[in-house]
Coordinates of C-alpha atoms in Angstrom, one line a residue:
X30 CA 83.5 121.4 116.7
X31 CA 84.2 119.8 113.4
X32 CA 86.6 121.2 110.8
X33 CA 84.4 120.8 107.7
X34 CA 81.9 123.3 106.3
X35 CA 78.3 122.0 106.1
X36 CA 76.4 121.9 102.8
X37 CA 73.4 124.1 102.1
X38 CA 72.2 127.1 100.1
X39 CA 74.6 129.9 99.6
X40 CA 73.5 133.1 101.3
X41 CA 74.3 136.8 100.6
X42 CA 77.1 138.5 102.5
X43 CA 76.5 138.7 106.2
X44 CA 77.9 141.9 107.8
X45 CA 79.7 141.7 111.1
X46 CA 78.4 145.3 111.3
X47 CA 75.0 146.3 109.9
X48 CA 74.8 146.9 106.2
X49 CA 78.6 146.9 105.9
X50 CA 78.7 145.4 102.4
X51 CA 76.3 148.0 101.0
X52 CA 78.3 150.9 102.3
X53 CA 81.7 149.6 100.9
X54 CA 83.2 151.3 97.9
X55 CA 85.8 150.0 95.5
X56 CA 89.3 151.2 94.6
X57 CA 90.4 148.5 92.2
X58 CA 94.2 149.1 92.2
X59 CA 96.5 148.6 89.2
X60 CA 96.8 144.9 88.5
X61 CA 97.5 141.5 90.1
X62 CA 101.1 142.3 91.0
X63 CA 100.8 145.9 92.5
X64 CA 101.9 146.7 96.0
X65 CA 99.6 147.2 99.0
X66 CA 99.3 151.0 99.5
X67 CA 96.2 152.6 100.9
X68 CA 92.6 152.4 99.7
X69 CA 89.0 152.5 100.6
X70 CA 87.6 149.4 98.9
X71 CA 87.0 145.8 100.0
X72 CA 89.5 143.0 100.4
X73 CA 88.2 139.5 99.9
X74 CA 90.0 136.6 101.7
X75 CA 89.0 133.1 100.8
X76 CA 89.3 130.6 103.7
X77 CA 86.2 128.5 103.3
X78 CA 87.1 125.8 105.7
X79 CA 86.7 125.1 109.5
X80 CA 87.5 126.6 112.8
X81 CA 91.0 125.4 113.0
X82 CA 91.7 126.7 109.6
X83 CA 90.4 130.1 110.5
X84 CA 92.6 130.2 113.6
X85 CA 95.7 129.1 111.9
X86 CA 95.1 131.9 109.3
X87 CA 94.7 134.5 112.0
X88 CA 98.3 135.8 111.8
X89 CA 97.8 136.3 108.1
X90 CA 94.5 138.0 108.5
X91 CA 96.1 140.4 111.0
X92 CA 98.8 141.2 108.4
X93 CA 96.1 142.0 105.9
X94 CA 94.4 144.3 108.4
X95 CA 97.6 146.1 109.2
X96 CA 99.0 146.2 105.6
X97 CA 95.9 147.3 103.8
X98 CA 94.5 150.1 105.9
X99 CA 91.2 151.7 105.1
X100 CA 89.6 148.7 103.5
X101 CA 86.8 146.4 104.7
X102 CA 88.1 142.8 105.1
X103 CA 85.5 140.3 103.9
X104 CA 86.1 136.7 104.8
X105 CA 84.6 134.0 102.5
X106 CA 83.9 131.1 104.9
X107 CA 81.1 128.9 106.2
X108 CA 78.3 130.9 107.9
X109 CA 78.7 129.0 111.1
X110 CA 82.1 130.7 111.6
X111 CA 80.6 134.2 111.8
X112 CA 81.0 134.5 115.5
X113 CA 84.5 133.1 115.5
X114 CA 85.4 135.5 112.7
X115 CA 84.0 138.4 114.7
X116 CA 86.0 137.3 117.7
X117 CA 89.3 137.7 115.8
X118 CA 88.7 141.5 115.8
X119 CA 90.0 141.8 112.2
X120 CA 87.2 140.6 110.0
X121 CA 84.5 143.1 109.0
X122 CA 82.1 140.9 107.0
X123 CA 81.5 137.3 106.3
X124 CA 80.6 136.1 102.8
X125 CA 79.0 132.7 103.5
X126 CA 80.2 129.7 101.5
X127 CA 79.2 126.1 101.0
X128 CA 81.1 123.1 99.7
X129 CA 81.3 119.4 100.4
X130 CA 84.1 118.4 102.7
X131 CA 87.1 120.6 102.3
X132 CA 86.4 121.4 98.6
X133 CA 86.7 124.8 97.0
X134 CA 83.2 126.4 96.7
X135 CA 81.9 126.5 93.2
X136 CA 80.7 130.1 93.5
X137 CA 80.9 133.2 95.6
X138 CA 77.8 135.4 95.9
X139 CA 79.8 138.6 95.7
X140 CA 77.8 141.8 95.0
X141 CA 78.9 145.3 94.2
X142 CA 82.2 146.4 92.6
X143 CA 85.0 143.9 92.3
X144 CA 87.3 143.4 95.3
X145 CA 90.2 145.7 95.4
X146 CA 92.3 142.8 96.5
X147 CA 91.4 139.1 96.5
X148 CA 93.6 136.7 98.6
X149 CA 93.6 133.0 98.3
X150 CA 94.3 131.5 101.8
X151 CA 92.3 128.4 100.9
X152 CA 94.7 126.2 99.0
X153 CA 97.0 126.1 96.0
X154 CA 95.6 125.5 92.5
X155 CA 93.2 126.5 89.8
X156 CA 89.9 125.8 91.6
X157 CA 90.5 128.5 94.3
X158 CA 92.6 130.8 92.0
X159 CA 89.9 130.9 89.3
X160 CA 87.1 131.2 91.8
X161 CA 88.6 134.5 92.9
X162 CA 89.8 135.5 89.4
X163 CA 86.2 135.3 88.1
X164 CA 85.3 138.3 90.4
X165 CA 87.9 140.4 88.4
X166 CA 89.7 141.8 91.5
X167 CA 92.1 144.7 91.1
X168 CA 94.8 142.4 92.5
X169 CA 94.8 138.7 93.2
X170 CA 97.4 137.3 95.6
X171 CA 98.0 133.5 95.6
X172 CA 100.7 130.9 95.5
X173 CA 102.1 130.3 92.0
X174 CA 100.7 127.3 90.1
X175 CA 101.7 126.2 86.6
X176 CA 98.0 126.0 85.5
X177 CA 97.4 129.6 86.4
X178 CA 100.6 131.2 85.0
X179 CA 99.0 134.7 84.8
X180 CA 99.1 134.9 88.6
X181 CA 102.4 135.7 90.1
X182 CA 103.3 134.4 93.5
X183 CA 105.8 132.5 95.7
X184 CA 106.4 128.8 95.3
X185 CA 104.2 126.4 97.4
X186 CA 106.0 124.2 99.9
X187 CA 104.3 121.0 100.9
X188 CA 106.3 120.7 104.1
X189 CA 105.4 124.1 105.6
X190 CA 103.4 124.7 108.8
X191 CA 100.0 126.1 108.0
X192 CA 100.5 129.3 110.0
X193 CA 103.9 130.0 108.4
X194 CA 102.6 129.2 104.9
X195 CA 100.1 132.0 104.7
X196 CA 102.4 134.5 106.5
X197 CA 105.0 133.8 103.8
X198 CA 102.5 134.4 101.1
X199 CA 101.6 137.8 102.4
X200 CA 105.2 138.7 103.1
X201 CA 106.0 137.9 99.4
X202 CA 103.4 140.5 98.4
X203 CA 104.8 143.1 100.8
X204 CA 102.8 142.6 103.9
X205 CA 105.0 141.5 106.8
X206 CA 103.3 138.7 108.8
X207 CA 104.3 137.1 112.1
X208 CA 103.2 133.4 112.5
X209 CA 103.3 133.9 116.3
X210 CA 100.6 136.6 116.2
X211 CA 97.9 134.1 116.8
X212 CA 96.3 135.0 120.2
X213 CA 92.5 135.6 120.4
X214 CA 91.2 138.3 122.8
X215 CA 90.0 136.8 126.1
X216 CA 86.2 136.0 126.0
X217 CA 84.0 138.5 127.7
X218 CA 81.8 135.9 129.3
X219 CA 82.9 133.7 132.2
X220 CA 83.5 130.0 131.8
X221 CA 80.6 127.6 132.5
X222 CA 83.1 125.2 134.1
X223 CA 86.0 127.3 135.3
X224 CA 89.0 125.2 136.2
X225 CA 87.8 122.0 134.6
X226 CA 89.9 119.8 132.3
X227 CA 88.3 119.7 128.9
X228 CA 88.4 116.6 126.8
X229 CA 87.3 116.8 123.1
X230 CA 87.1 113.3 121.6
X231 CA 85.6 114.3 118.2
X232 CA 87.2 115.3 114.9
X233 CA 85.9 115.8 111.4
X234 CA 87.4 112.4 110.3
X235 CA 87.6 109.1 112.1
X236 CA 91.3 109.0 111.2
X237 CA 91.9 111.7 113.8
X238 CA 89.6 110.3 116.5
X239 CA 91.4 108.6 119.4
X240 CA 89.2 105.8 120.6
X241 CA 86.5 106.8 123.1
X242 CA 87.5 104.1 125.6
X243 CA 90.9 105.7 125.8
X244 CA 89.5 109.1 126.3
X245 CA 87.3 107.6 129.0
X246 CA 90.3 105.9 130.7
X247 CA 92.0 109.3 130.9
X248 CA 88.9 111.0 132.2
X249 CA 88.3 108.4 134.8
X250 CA 91.9 108.5 136.1
X251 CA 91.8 112.3 136.3
X252 CA 88.4 112.2 138.0
X253 CA 89.7 109.7 140.5
X254 CA 92.4 112.3 141.6
X255 CA 89.9 115.0 142.2
X256 CA 89.9 116.9 138.9
X257 CA 86.7 118.3 137.4
X258 CA 86.2 116.9 133.8
X259 CA 83.9 118.2 131.0
X260 CA 83.5 116.7 127.5
X261 CA 82.9 118.9 124.5
X262 CA 81.2 117.9 121.3
X263 CA 80.5 119.4 118.0
X264 CA 77.3 119.0 116.0
X265 CA 76.6 115.3 115.6
X266 CA 79.2 114.2 118.1
X267 CA 76.8 113.9 121.0
X268 CA 76.7 110.1 121.1
X269 CA 80.5 109.9 121.1
X270 CA 80.8 112.4 124.0
X271 CA 78.0 110.6 125.9
X272 CA 79.9 107.3 125.5
X273 CA 83.1 108.8 126.9
X274 CA 81.2 110.4 129.8
X275 CA 79.4 107.2 130.7
X276 CA 82.5 105.1 130.5
X277 CA 84.3 107.6 132.7
X278 CA 81.5 107.7 135.3
X279 CA 80.7 111.4 134.5
X280 CA 77.2 112.7 134.7
X281 CA 75.3 113.7 131.4
X282 CA 75.6 117.4 132.3
X283 CA 79.4 117.1 132.0
X284 CA 78.9 117.0 128.2
X285 CA 78.8 120.4 126.4
X286 CA 77.4 120.5 122.9
X287 CA 76.6 117.5 120.7
X288 CA 73.2 118.1 119.2
X289 CA 74.7 121.3 117.7
X290 CA 77.9 123.2 117.9
X291 CA 78.3 125.2 121.1
X292 CA 77.9 128.9 120.5
X293 CA 81.4 130.2 119.9
X294 CA 81.4 132.6 122.8
X295 CA 80.4 129.8 125.2
X296 CA 83.0 127.4 123.7
X297 CA 85.7 130.0 123.8
X298 CA 84.9 130.9 127.5
X299 CA 85.0 127.2 128.4
X300 CA 88.4 126.6 126.8
X301 CA 89.8 129.9 128.1
X302 CA 88.8 129.0 131.6
X303 CA 90.1 125.4 131.5
X304 CA 93.1 124.1 133.4
X305 CA 94.0 122.0 130.3
X306 CA 92.5 120.6 127.1
X307 CA 93.0 117.1 125.8
X308 CA 92.2 116.9 122.1
X309 CA 93.1 115.4 118.8
X310 CA 94.2 117.3 115.6
X311 CA 91.0 119.4 115.2
X312 CA 89.6 122.9 115.6
X313 CA 89.5 122.9 119.4
X314 CA 93.2 122.3 119.6
X315 CA 93.8 125.5 117.7
X316 CA 91.3 127.3 119.9
X317 CA 93.3 126.3 123.0
X318 CA 96.4 127.6 121.3
X319 CA 94.8 130.9 120.4
X320 CA 93.5 131.4 123.9
X321 CA 96.7 130.3 125.6
X322 CA 95.2 127.3 127.4
X323 CA 97.5 124.4 128.2
X324 CA 96.8 121.5 125.8
X325 CA 97.8 117.9 125.1
X326 CA 97.3 117.3 121.4
X327 CA 97.2 113.9 119.8
X328 CA 98.4 113.5 116.2
X329 CA 98.1 110.6 113.9
X330 CA 98.0 110.8 110.1
X331 CA 99.5 114.2 109.8
X332 CA 102.6 115.6 111.4
X333 CA 102.3 118.3 114.1
X334 CA 105.0 120.0 112.1
X335 CA 102.2 121.0 109.7
X336 CA 99.3 121.7 112.1
X337 CA 100.7 121.5 115.6
X338 CA 100.8 124.2 118.3
X339 CA 103.9 126.4 118.8
X340 CA 106.7 124.9 120.8
X341 CA 106.0 126.3 124.2
X342 CA 105.8 124.8 127.7
X343 CA 102.0 125.0 127.7
X344 CA 101.5 122.6 124.8
X345 CA 102.4 118.9 124.7
X346 CA 102.3 117.0 121.4
X347 CA 102.0 113.2 121.2
X348 CA 102.9 111.7 117.8
X349 CA 104.4 108.3 116.9
X350 CA 105.1 108.2 113.2
X351 CA 106.6 104.7 113.6
X352 CA 107.5 102.5 116.6
X353 CA 111.1 103.7 116.4
X354 CA 110.2 107.4 115.8
X355 CA 111.1 107.4 112.1
X356 CA 109.0 107.5 109.0
X357 CA 106.5 104.8 108.1
X358 CA 108.2 103.2 105.2
X359 CA 110.8 104.6 102.8
X360 CA 108.3 105.9 100.3
X361 CA 105.9 107.5 102.9
X362 CA 105.5 111.3 103.1
X363 CA 107.1 111.9 106.5
X364 CA 104.7 114.8 107.1
X365 CA 101.6 113.0 105.9
X366 CA 102.2 109.3 106.5
X367 CA 98.5 108.6 106.8
X368 CA 95.1 109.6 105.4
X369 CA 93.8 112.6 107.3
X370 CA 90.3 111.9 106.1
X371 CA 90.3 108.1 106.6
X372 CA 87.4 106.2 107.9
X373 CA 89.2 104.5 110.8
X374 CA 91.6 105.7 113.5
X375 CA 95.1 106.1 112.1
X376 CA 97.6 103.5 113.2
X377 CA 99.9 106.3 114.4
X378 CA 97.2 107.7 116.6
X379 CA 96.6 104.3 118.1
X380 CA 100.2 104.1 119.2
X381 CA 99.4 106.8 121.8
X382 CA 98.5 105.2 125.2
X383 CA 96.3 106.6 128.0
X384 CA 99.3 106.5 130.3
X385 CA 101.2 108.9 127.9
X386 CA 98.3 111.3 127.8
X387 CA 97.9 111.2 131.6
X388 CA 101.7 111.9 132.0
X389 CA 101.5 114.8 129.7
X390 CA 98.4 116.3 131.5
X391 CA 100.1 116.0 134.9
X392 CA 103.2 117.6 133.5
X393 CA 101.1 120.6 132.2
X394 CA 99.3 120.9 135.5
X395 CA 102.7 120.9 137.3
X396 CA 103.9 123.9 135.3
X397 CA 100.6 125.9 135.0
X398 CA 102.3 128.0 132.2
X399 CA 100.1 130.9 131.1
X400 CA 102.7 133.5 130.0
X401 CA 102.8 135.2 126.6
X402 CA 103.4 133.2 123.5
X403 CA 106.8 133.4 121.9
X404 CA 107.9 133.1 118.3
X405 CA 109.4 129.6 118.4
X406 CA 109.3 127.1 115.5
X407 CA 106.5 124.7 115.1
X408 CA 106.8 121.3 116.7
X409 CA 108.7 119.0 114.2

């Protein structure tokens, strides 16, 4: 499952319940800085990114649902996230967006009265601020930026974990938010490969793709000790997954997805029923976190302190920012030492060995931790 929206024509709002947008009414509020209160209008949240981005924003979305009762929560996001948005249990409607890469959409096909509240969970800067501002919402909540001085908000912190970033934004506007409130409900359907270890070799950029021969080495070693292995692939990742399966001696039916994304309910059931997930810094890692599935997550160009799972016994993070564990050069950003969207595997990712990954998987299997998540700090 890639983390980037696909391009295509912008569509009208798609209700997660029939005709939801047409039934909604507006209660515009009293300006960009007014407090939450009650109302009956619509709240528009901009998060036009990928699956992992949606799941890291889930604690913030829950805070919006709790803190703005009586409204319909509309999420502006790629259409392919409709099922995942529905699975959160907090989103009422999806407003489909399109944009190249991780760019801000150029327009939102919003219809009807302006949003009562518009919330920028997409980024920090004029493109996303002004996209929402053009809809003339009753209130607009966003991080402060010098190029949009008419919008109040807290100060952006470049070194903040993604879950904590958006919870802090909402707390500043009077909606308490808990970064640990990130669990998805268990899928209703059973896993198509219950008890398997899931390997996901793909990512939306080559910089975050651990080499297929290393994934295959891990899979072959686990298979040799009697474990069932499956390989998952997002749209367009079929050849990569097939290569890993073939190198590991796995049959073609061990690959799930590839020609297209797996339907979200099937993907969620597969991850929820897995013994463990081995994955890079991409959407499936966040799905494992949200479902409480043990995971080994491989980081390269970006620190797990920004995008990693909570520090619990069920998640193992592998990251080598330099051979001695320090920063890569005095001038390097210690949180983003590499290019997350680079065209070749990041050198820090390549420092991770198959033996390390195997040791982490075996450690997870020895603990089999599936208890409740706790509010611990992100992995540094």
